[in-house]
């Protein structure tokens, strides 16, 4: 019985997993508090985690019909993420583990996104290609055993992540924060062929698995600027639809290329941008044409949540992995190498 705690950004999440089955899933978001600033404010996020931590954990225990003493382990995100936010989650998780007398496991946030799919579709096929797309990360991975073997990075974003591109262009278009859902809604009434936005890093000779969305963001900004300079109303719906099409095209094109190159028959798409309707729709079309199985978690498990961290903790416990030491700390910029992440606190040099 594993309790998972997630606090890397603006969601305070608690989830409980046993034997790969989800027993509880509770999330409190501080997104509304950040909306007026057009993005996440780290200090506001940390304070929101402090306020939400205990209520969220209590609700998760109640939802599972458990008491703290019935837990077998606690898992917590130790990186990457906002430093203050991570500290709140880790301090709370350490307290719970100590009070319950159970081991603590440090988990890499991105490995949690990968594991989220197992709560809906069962164990990951070995191997599988995983596309992680979120506000801060866009990565293409080859995953064999998620908790026993190193994770192979096929490619990562060189600049803006896909979700970051959505957020920034949404602001330029006058759409609200968060940008991803706003762009998705606006795109329903637009023509994806109305604007010929670039497809970055898709020309012959480019890195086949690397991503870059900074140029696409700039192209969208110039397109909006051109309309405004001429005093013409910006066709927001068309711009949103064309932007969404460009992002979905690049993501799915590279993901399917990786599946072909590594002879992998399963593509797993995870992270907040996996909730985007066009990313899902185009992935479904291209996977069906290529004979590749597509696995995408349900919407509620795409964004940050404690259930995905509990899922990794559950896998670590069942694999016999060593728990985190008492002086485990956080690593706000940790690269994804292993699902378990247990950086040690830095000691002062004498």
CSV table of C-alpha atoms in Angstrom, one decimal:
chain,number,residue,atom,x,y,z
A,1,UNK,CA,0.0,0.0,0.0
A,2,UNK,CA,2.0,3.0,-1.3
A,3,UNK,CA,1.1,6.7,-0.8
A,4,UNK,CA,2.5,9.0,-3.4
A,5,UNK,CA,3.1,12.7,-3.0
A,6,UNK,CA,3.5,15.2,-5.8
A,7,UNK,CA,4.3,18.9,-5.4
A,8,UNK,CA,6.8,19.8,-8.1
A,9,UNK,CA,4.8,22.8,-9.6
A,10,UNK,CA,1.3,24.1,-8.9
A,11,UNK,CA,-0.6,20.9,-8.1
A,12,UNK,CA,-0.6,19.2,-4.7
A,13,UNK,CA,-1.3,15.6,-5.3
A,14,UNK,CA,-1.8,12.5,-3.2
A,15,UNK,CA,-2.5,9.0,-4.6
A,16,UNK,CA,-2.6,5.5,-3.2
A,17,UNK,CA,-1.6,2.4,-5.2
A,18,UNK,CA,-1.5,-1.2,-4.3
A,19,UNK,CA,-0.3,-3.9,-6.7
A,20,UNK,CA,-0.7,-1.6,-9.7
A,21,UNK,CA,-4.3,-0.7,-8.8
A,22,UNK,CA,-5.3,2.9,-8.1
A,23,UNK,CA,-7.1,3.2,-4.8
A,24,UNK,CA,-7.1,7.0,-4.3
A,25,UNK,CA,-6.4,10.0,-6.4
A,26,UNK,CA,-6.7,13.6,-5.0
A,27,UNK,CA,-5.3,16.8,-6.5
A,28,UNK,CA,-5.5,20.4,-5.3
A,29,UNK,CA,-4.4,23.0,-7.8
A,30,UNK,CA,-3.3,26.6,-7.2
A,31,UNK,CA,-3.6,27.4,-10.9
A,32,UNK,CA,-6.2,30.1,-10.4
A,33,UNK,CA,-3.8,31.9,-8.1
A,34,UNK,CA,-1.2,32.0,-10.9
A,35,UNK,CA,-3.5,32.9,-13.7
A,36,UNK,CA,-3.5,36.7,-13.2
A,37,UNK,CA,0.3,36.6,-13.5
A,38,UNK,CA,0.2,34.5,-16.7
A,39,UNK,CA,2.4,31.7,-15.3
A,40,UNK,CA,3.4,29.9,-12.1
A,41,UNK,CA,4.9,32.1,-9.3
A,42,UNK,CA,7.2,29.8,-7.3
A,43,UNK,CA,6.5,31.4,-3.9
A,44,UNK,CA,2.8,31.3,-4.4
A,45,UNK,CA,3.0,27.7,-5.4
A,46,UNK,CA,5.1,26.7,-2.3
A,47,UNK,CA,2.6,28.5,0.0
A,48,UNK,CA,-0.3,26.8,-1.7
A,49,UNK,CA,1.3,23.4,-1.1
A,50,UNK,CA,1.7,24.1,2.6
A,51,UNK,CA,-2.0,24.9,2.8
A,52,UNK,CA,-3.2,21.9,0.7
A,53,UNK,CA,-0.8,19.2,1.9
A,54,UNK,CA,-2.7,17.8,4.9
A,55,UNK,CA,-6.2,18.1,3.5
A,56,UNK,CA,-5.2,16.3,0.3
A,57,UNK,CA,-3.5,13.5,2.2
A,58,UNK,CA,-6.5,13.1,4.5
A,59,UNK,CA,-8.9,12.9,1.5
A,60,UNK,CA,-6.7,10.3,-0.2
A,61,UNK,CA,-6.6,8.1,2.9
A,62,UNK,CA,-10.4,8.5,3.3
A,63,UNK,CA,-11.0,7.7,-0.4
A,64,UNK,CA,-9.0,4.5,0.0
A,65,UNK,CA,-10.6,3.7,3.3
A,66,UNK,CA,-7.3,3.6,5.1
A,67,UNK,CA,-5.5,4.9,8.1
A,68,UNK,CA,-1.9,6.1,8.0
A,69,UNK,CA,-0.8,3.1,10.0
A,70,UNK,CA,-1.9,0.8,7.1
A,71,UNK,CA,0.5,2.2,4.6
A,72,UNK,CA,3.5,0.1,3.6
A,73,UNK,CA,5.6,2.9,2.0
A,74,UNK,CA,5.5,6.6,1.0
A,75,UNK,CA,6.9,7.9,-2.4
A,76,UNK,CA,7.5,11.5,-3.1
A,77,UNK,CA,8.7,13.6,-6.1
A,78,UNK,CA,12.3,14.7,-5.3
A,79,UNK,CA,12.9,16.4,-8.7
A,80,UNK,CA,12.8,18.1,-11.1
A,81,UNK,CA,10.6,21.0,-10.3
A,82,UNK,CA,10.4,24.3,-8.3
A,83,UNK,CA,12.7,24.2,-5.4
A,84,UNK,CA,10.4,25.5,-2.7
A,85,UNK,CA,7.5,23.4,-3.9
A,86,UNK,CA,9.6,20.2,-3.9
A,87,UNK,CA,10.8,21.0,-0.4
A,88,UNK,CA,7.2,21.2,0.9
A,89,UNK,CA,6.3,17.8,-0.5
A,90,UNK,CA,9.5,16.1,0.7
A,91,UNK,CA,9.2,17.5,4.2
A,92,UNK,CA,5.6,16.3,4.4
A,93,UNK,CA,6.4,12.9,3.0
A,94,UNK,CA,9.3,12.4,5.4
A,95,UNK,CA,7.0,13.3,8.3
A,96,UNK,CA,4.4,10.8,7.1
A,97,UNK,CA,6.9,8.0,6.5
A,98,UNK,CA,8.4,8.6,10.0
A,99,UNK,CA,5.0,8.7,11.7
A,100,UNK,CA,3.9,5.5,10.0
A,101,UNK,CA,7.2,3.7,10.4
A,102,UNK,CA,7.5,2.9,6.7
A,103,UNK,CA,10.2,3.4,4.1
A,104,UNK,CA,10.4,6.5,1.9
A,105,UNK,CA,11.1,6.4,-1.8
A,106,UNK,CA,12.3,9.4,-3.9
A,107,UNK,CA,10.8,9.5,-7.4
A,108,UNK,CA,11.7,11.3,-10.6
A,109,UNK,CA,8.8,13.4,-11.6
A,110,UNK,CA,9.0,12.4,-15.3
A,111,UNK,CA,9.1,8.7,-14.4
A,112,UNK,CA,5.9,9.3,-12.6
A,113,UNK,CA,4.3,10.6,-15.9
A,114,UNK,CA,5.4,7.4,-17.6
A,115,UNK,CA,4.1,5.2,-14.8
A,116,UNK,CA,0.7,7.0,-14.9
A,117,UNK,CA,-0.2,4.9,-17.9
A,118,UNK,CA,0.2,1.7,-16.0
A,119,UNK,CA,-2.7,2.6,-13.7
A,120,UNK,CA,-5.0,2.5,-16.8
A,121,UNK,CA,-3.5,0.0,-19.1
A,122,UNK,CA,-1.4,-2.3,-16.9
A,123,UNK,CA,2.4,-3.0,-17.1
A,124,UNK,CA,4.4,-1.3,-19.8
A,125,UNK,CA,5.4,-3.4,-22.8
A,126,UNK,CA,9.2,-4.0,-22.9
A,127,UNK,CA,10.4,-2.1,-24.8
A,128,UNK,CA,8.2,0.9,-25.6
A,129,UNK,CA,8.7,4.4,-26.9
A,130,UNK,CA,7.5,7.1,-24.6
A,131,UNK,CA,6.7,10.6,-25.6
A,132,UNK,CA,6.6,13.0,-22.6
A,133,UNK,CA,5.0,16.4,-23.4
A,134,UNK,CA,4.3,19.0,-20.8
A,135,UNK,CA,4.7,22.6,-19.9
A,136,UNK,CA,8.4,22.1,-19.0
A,137,UNK,CA,9.4,18.9,-20.8
A,138,UNK,CA,9.4,17.4,-24.2
A,139,UNK,CA,11.3,14.1,-24.4
A,140,UNK,CA,11.3,11.0,-26.5
A,141,UNK,CA,12.4,7.9,-24.5
A,142,UNK,CA,13.1,4.2,-25.0
A,143,UNK,CA,11.9,2.4,-21.9
A,144,UNK,CA,12.6,-1.2,-21.1
A,145,UNK,CA,12.1,-1.9,-17.4
A,146,UNK,CA,11.0,1.5,-15.9
A,147,UNK,CA,12.4,0.8,-12.4
A,148,UNK,CA,15.2,-1.6,-13.0
A,149,UNK,CA,17.0,-0.3,-16.1
A,150,UNK,CA,18.3,3.1,-17.1
A,151,UNK,CA,16.0,5.1,-19.3
A,152,UNK,CA,17.4,5.9,-22.8
A,153,UNK,CA,16.9,9.5,-24.0
A,154,UNK,CA,16.4,9.4,-27.8
A,155,UNK,CA,15.8,13.2,-27.9
A,156,UNK,CA,14.8,16.2,-25.9
A,157,UNK,CA,13.7,19.7,-26.6
A,158,UNK,CA,16.6,22.1,-27.3
A,159,UNK,CA,14.6,25.1,-26.1
A,160,UNK,CA,10.9,25.6,-25.3
A,161,UNK,CA,8.8,22.6,-24.4
A,162,UNK,CA,5.6,22.0,-26.3
A,163,UNK,CA,3.4,23.1,-23.4
A,164,UNK,CA,5.6,26.3,-22.9
A,165,UNK,CA,5.0,27.1,-26.6
A,166,UNK,CA,1.2,26.8,-26.1
A,167,UNK,CA,1.3,29.0,-23.0
A,168,UNK,CA,3.4,31.8,-24.6
A,169,UNK,CA,1.5,31.8,-27.9
A,170,UNK,CA,-1.8,31.8,-26.1
A,171,UNK,CA,-0.8,35.0,-24.3
A,172,UNK,CA,0.1,36.6,-27.6
A,173,UNK,CA,-3.3,35.6,-29.0
A,174,UNK,CA,-5.0,37.1,-26.0
A,175,UNK,CA,-6.1,33.7,-24.6
A,176,UNK,CA,-6.1,32.9,-20.9
A,177,UNK,CA,-3.6,31.0,-18.8
A,178,UNK,CA,-3.0,28.0,-18.9
A,179,UNK,CA,-2.5,28.2,-22.6
A,180,UNK,CA,-2.7,24.6,-23.6
A,181,UNK,CA,-6.5,24.1,-22.8
A,182,UNK,CA,-7.2,27.6,-24.1
A,183,UNK,CA,-5.6,26.9,-27.5
A,184,UNK,CA,-7.4,23.6,-27.7
A,185,UNK,CA,-10.7,25.2,-27.1
A,186,UNK,CA,-10.1,28.1,-29.6
A,187,UNK,CA,-8.9,25.6,-32.2
A,188,UNK,CA,-12.3,23.9,-32.5
A,189,UNK,CA,-13.6,26.8,-34.6
A,190,UNK,CA,-10.4,27.3,-36.7
A,191,UNK,CA,-8.9,25.9,-39.8
A,192,UNK,CA,-5.6,24.2,-39.2
A,193,UNK,CA,-4.5,24.9,-42.8
A,194,UNK,CA,-5.1,28.6,-42.6
A,195,UNK,CA,-1.5,29.4,-41.5
A,196,UNK,CA,1.6,27.6,-42.7
A,197,UNK,CA,3.5,27.5,-39.5
A,198,UNK,CA,7.0,25.8,-39.6
A,199,UNK,CA,7.7,22.3,-38.4
A,200,UNK,CA,11.0,22.7,-36.6
A,201,UNK,CA,13.8,20.1,-36.9
A,202,UNK,CA,11.9,18.0,-39.5
A,203,UNK,CA,14.2,18.6,-42.5
A,204,UNK,CA,16.7,16.0,-43.9
A,205,UNK,CA,19.8,16.2,-41.8
A,206,UNK,CA,18.1,17.5,-38.7
A,207,UNK,CA,18.3,15.4,-35.5
A,208,UNK,CA,15.4,13.0,-36.0
A,209,UNK,CA,14.4,12.9,-32.3
A,210,UNK,CA,15.2,16.3,-31.0
A,211,UNK,CA,12.6,19.0,-30.6
A,212,UNK,CA,12.6,22.8,-30.8
A,213,UNK,CA,9.5,25.0,-30.4
A,214,UNK,CA,11.1,28.4,-29.9
A,215,UNK,CA,11.0,29.2,-33.6
A,216,UNK,CA,7.4,28.1,-33.9
A,217,UNK,CA,6.6,30.4,-31.0
A,218,UNK,CA,8.4,33.3,-32.8
A,219,UNK,CA,6.6,32.5,-36.1
A,220,UNK,CA,3.2,32.7,-34.4
A,221,UNK,CA,4.2,36.0,-32.7
A,222,UNK,CA,5.2,37.5,-36.1
A,223,UNK,CA,2.0,36.3,-37.6
A,224,UNK,CA,-0.1,38.1,-34.9
A,225,UNK,CA,2.1,41.2,-35.1
A,226,UNK,CA,1.6,41.4,-38.9
A,227,UNK,CA,-2.2,41.5,-38.5
A,228,UNK,CA,-2.0,44.2,-35.8
A,229,UNK,CA,0.4,46.4,-37.8
A,230,UNK,CA,-2.2,46.4,-40.6
A,231,UNK,CA,-5.1,47.1,-38.2
A,232,UNK,CA,-6.7,43.7,-39.1
A,233,UNK,CA,-8.4,41.6,-36.5
A,234,UNK,CA,-6.3,38.5,-35.6
A,235,UNK,CA,-8.2,35.3,-36.6
A,236,UNK,CA,-7.5,33.7,-33.2
A,237,UNK,CA,-9.3,30.4,-33.9
A,238,UNK,CA,-7.3,29.8,-37.2
A,239,UNK,CA,-4.0,30.7,-35.4
A,240,UNK,CA,-4.8,28.3,-32.6
A,241,UNK,CA,-5.7,25.5,-34.9
A,242,UNK,CA,-2.7,26.0,-37.1
A,243,UNK,CA,-0.4,26.1,-34.1
A,244,UNK,CA,-1.9,23.0,-32.5
A,245,UNK,CA,-1.5,21.2,-35.9
A,246,UNK,CA,2.1,22.1,-36.2
A,247,UNK,CA,2.9,20.9,-32.6
A,248,UNK,CA,1.0,17.7,-33.0
A,249,UNK,CA,2.6,17.0,-36.4
A,250,UNK,CA,6.1,17.4,-35.1
A,251,UNK,CA,5.5,15.4,-31.9
A,252,UNK,CA,3.8,12.4,-33.6
A,253,UNK,CA,6.1,12.4,-36.7
A,254,UNK,CA,9.2,12.0,-34.5
A,255,UNK,CA,7.6,9.5,-32.1
A,256,UNK,CA,6.5,7.2,-35.0
A,257,UNK,CA,10.0,7.5,-36.6
A,258,UNK,CA,11.5,6.3,-33.3
A,259,UNK,CA,9.1,3.4,-33.2
A,260,UNK,CA,10.1,2.4,-36.7
A,261,UNK,CA,13.9,2.8,-36.0
A,262,UNK,CA,13.8,0.7,-32.8
A,263,UNK,CA,11.2,-1.8,-34.1
A,264,UNK,CA,8.9,-0.9,-31.2
A,265,UNK,CA,5.2,-1.7,-31.4
A,266,UNK,CA,3.9,0.5,-28.6
A,267,UNK,CA,3.9,4.3,-28.2
A,268,UNK,CA,3.0,5.8,-24.8
A,269,UNK,CA,2.2,9.5,-24.8
A,270,UNK,CA,2.1,11.1,-21.4
A,271,UNK,CA,2.3,14.6,-19.7
A,272,UNK,CA,-0.1,17.5,-19.6
A,273,UNK,CA,0.0,18.1,-23.4
A,274,UNK,CA,-1.1,14.5,-23.9
A,275,UNK,CA,-4.6,15.9,-23.0
A,276,UNK,CA,-4.6,18.0,-26.2
A,277,UNK,CA,-7.3,16.8,-28.5
A,278,UNK,CA,-5.2,17.2,-31.7
A,279,UNK,CA,-2.1,15.5,-30.3
A,280,UNK,CA,-4.3,12.5,-29.3
A,281,UNK,CA,-6.2,12.5,-32.5
A,282,UNK,CA,-3.2,12.7,-34.8
A,283,UNK,CA,-1.3,10.1,-32.7
A,284,UNK,CA,-4.3,7.7,-33.1
A,285,UNK,CA,-4.3,8.2,-36.9
A,286,UNK,CA,-0.6,7.7,-37.4
A,287,UNK,CA,-0.3,4.8,-35.0
A,288,UNK,CA,-3.2,3.0,-36.6
A,289,UNK,CA,-1.6,3.5,-40.0
A,290,UNK,CA,1.8,2.2,-38.8
A,291,UNK,CA,0.4,-0.8,-36.9
A,292,UNK,CA,1.6,0.7,-33.5
A,293,UNK,CA,-0.4,0.4,-30.3
A,294,UNK,CA,-1.0,3.8,-28.8
A,295,UNK,CA,-1.4,4.1,-25.0
A,296,UNK,CA,-2.5,7.5,-23.5
A,297,UNK,CA,-3.5,7.8,-19.8
A,298,UNK,CA,-7.0,9.3,-19.1
A,299,UNK,CA,-7.1,13.1,-18.8
A,300,UNK,CA,-7.1,13.1,-15.0
A,301,UNK,CA,-3.7,11.3,-15.0
A,302,UNK,CA,-2.1,13.4,-17.7
A,303,UNK,CA,-1.4,16.4,-15.5
A,304,UNK,CA,0.7,16.3,-12.4
A,305,UNK,CA,-0.8,14.1,-9.7
A,306,UNK,CA,0.2,11.9,-6.7
A,307,UNK,CA,-1.2,8.8,-8.2
A,308,UNK,CA,1.6,8.6,-10.8
A,309,UNK,CA,4.2,9.0,-8.0
A,310,UNK,CA,2.5,6.2,-6.0
A,311,UNK,CA,2.6,4.1,-9.1
A,312,UNK,CA,6.4,4.4,-9.3
A,313,UNK,CA,6.7,3.8,-5.6
A,314,UNK,CA,4.6,0.6,-6.0
A,315,UNK,CA,6.9,-0.6,-8.7
A,316,UNK,CA,10.0,0.2,-6.7
A,317,UNK,CA,8.7,-1.7,-3.6
A,318,UNK,CA,7.7,-4.7,-5.7
A,319,UNK,CA,11.1,-4.7,-7.4
A,320,UNK,CA,12.9,-4.8,-4.1
A,321,UNK,CA,14.6,-1.4,-4.6
A,322,UNK,CA,16.4,0.2,-1.7
A,323,UNK,CA,14.4,3.0,-0.1
A,324,UNK,CA,15.8,6.6,0.2
A,325,UNK,CA,18.2,7.5,3.0
A,326,UNK,CA,17.1,9.7,5.8
A,327,UNK,CA,19.0,12.7,4.3
A,328,UNK,CA,17.5,12.4,0.9
A,329,UNK,CA,17.1,15.9,-0.6
A,330,UNK,CA,15.7,17.5,-3.8
A,331,UNK,CA,17.2,18.1,-7.2
A,332,UNK,CA,15.2,20.8,-9.0
A,333,UNK,CA,17.0,20.1,-12.3
A,334,UNK,CA,17.5,16.4,-12.1
A,335,UNK,CA,18.0,14.6,-15.5
A,336,UNK,CA,15.9,11.6,-16.1
A,337,UNK,CA,18.2,8.6,-15.8
A,338,UNK,CA,16.4,6.3,-13.4
A,339,UNK,CA,12.9,6.3,-11.9
A,340,UNK,CA,14.3,6.4,-8.4
A,341,UNK,CA,15.8,9.7,-7.5
A,342,UNK,CA,17.5,10.0,-4.1
A,343,UNK,CA,19.9,13.0,-4.1
A,344,UNK,CA,21.6,13.6,-0.8
A,345,UNK,CA,21.6,16.9,1.1
A,346,UNK,CA,24.7,18.9,0.5
A,347,UNK,CA,26.9,19.2,3.6
A,348,UNK,CA,28.9,22.4,4.3
A,349,UNK,CA,32.6,22.1,3.5
A,350,UNK,CA,34.6,22.3,6.7
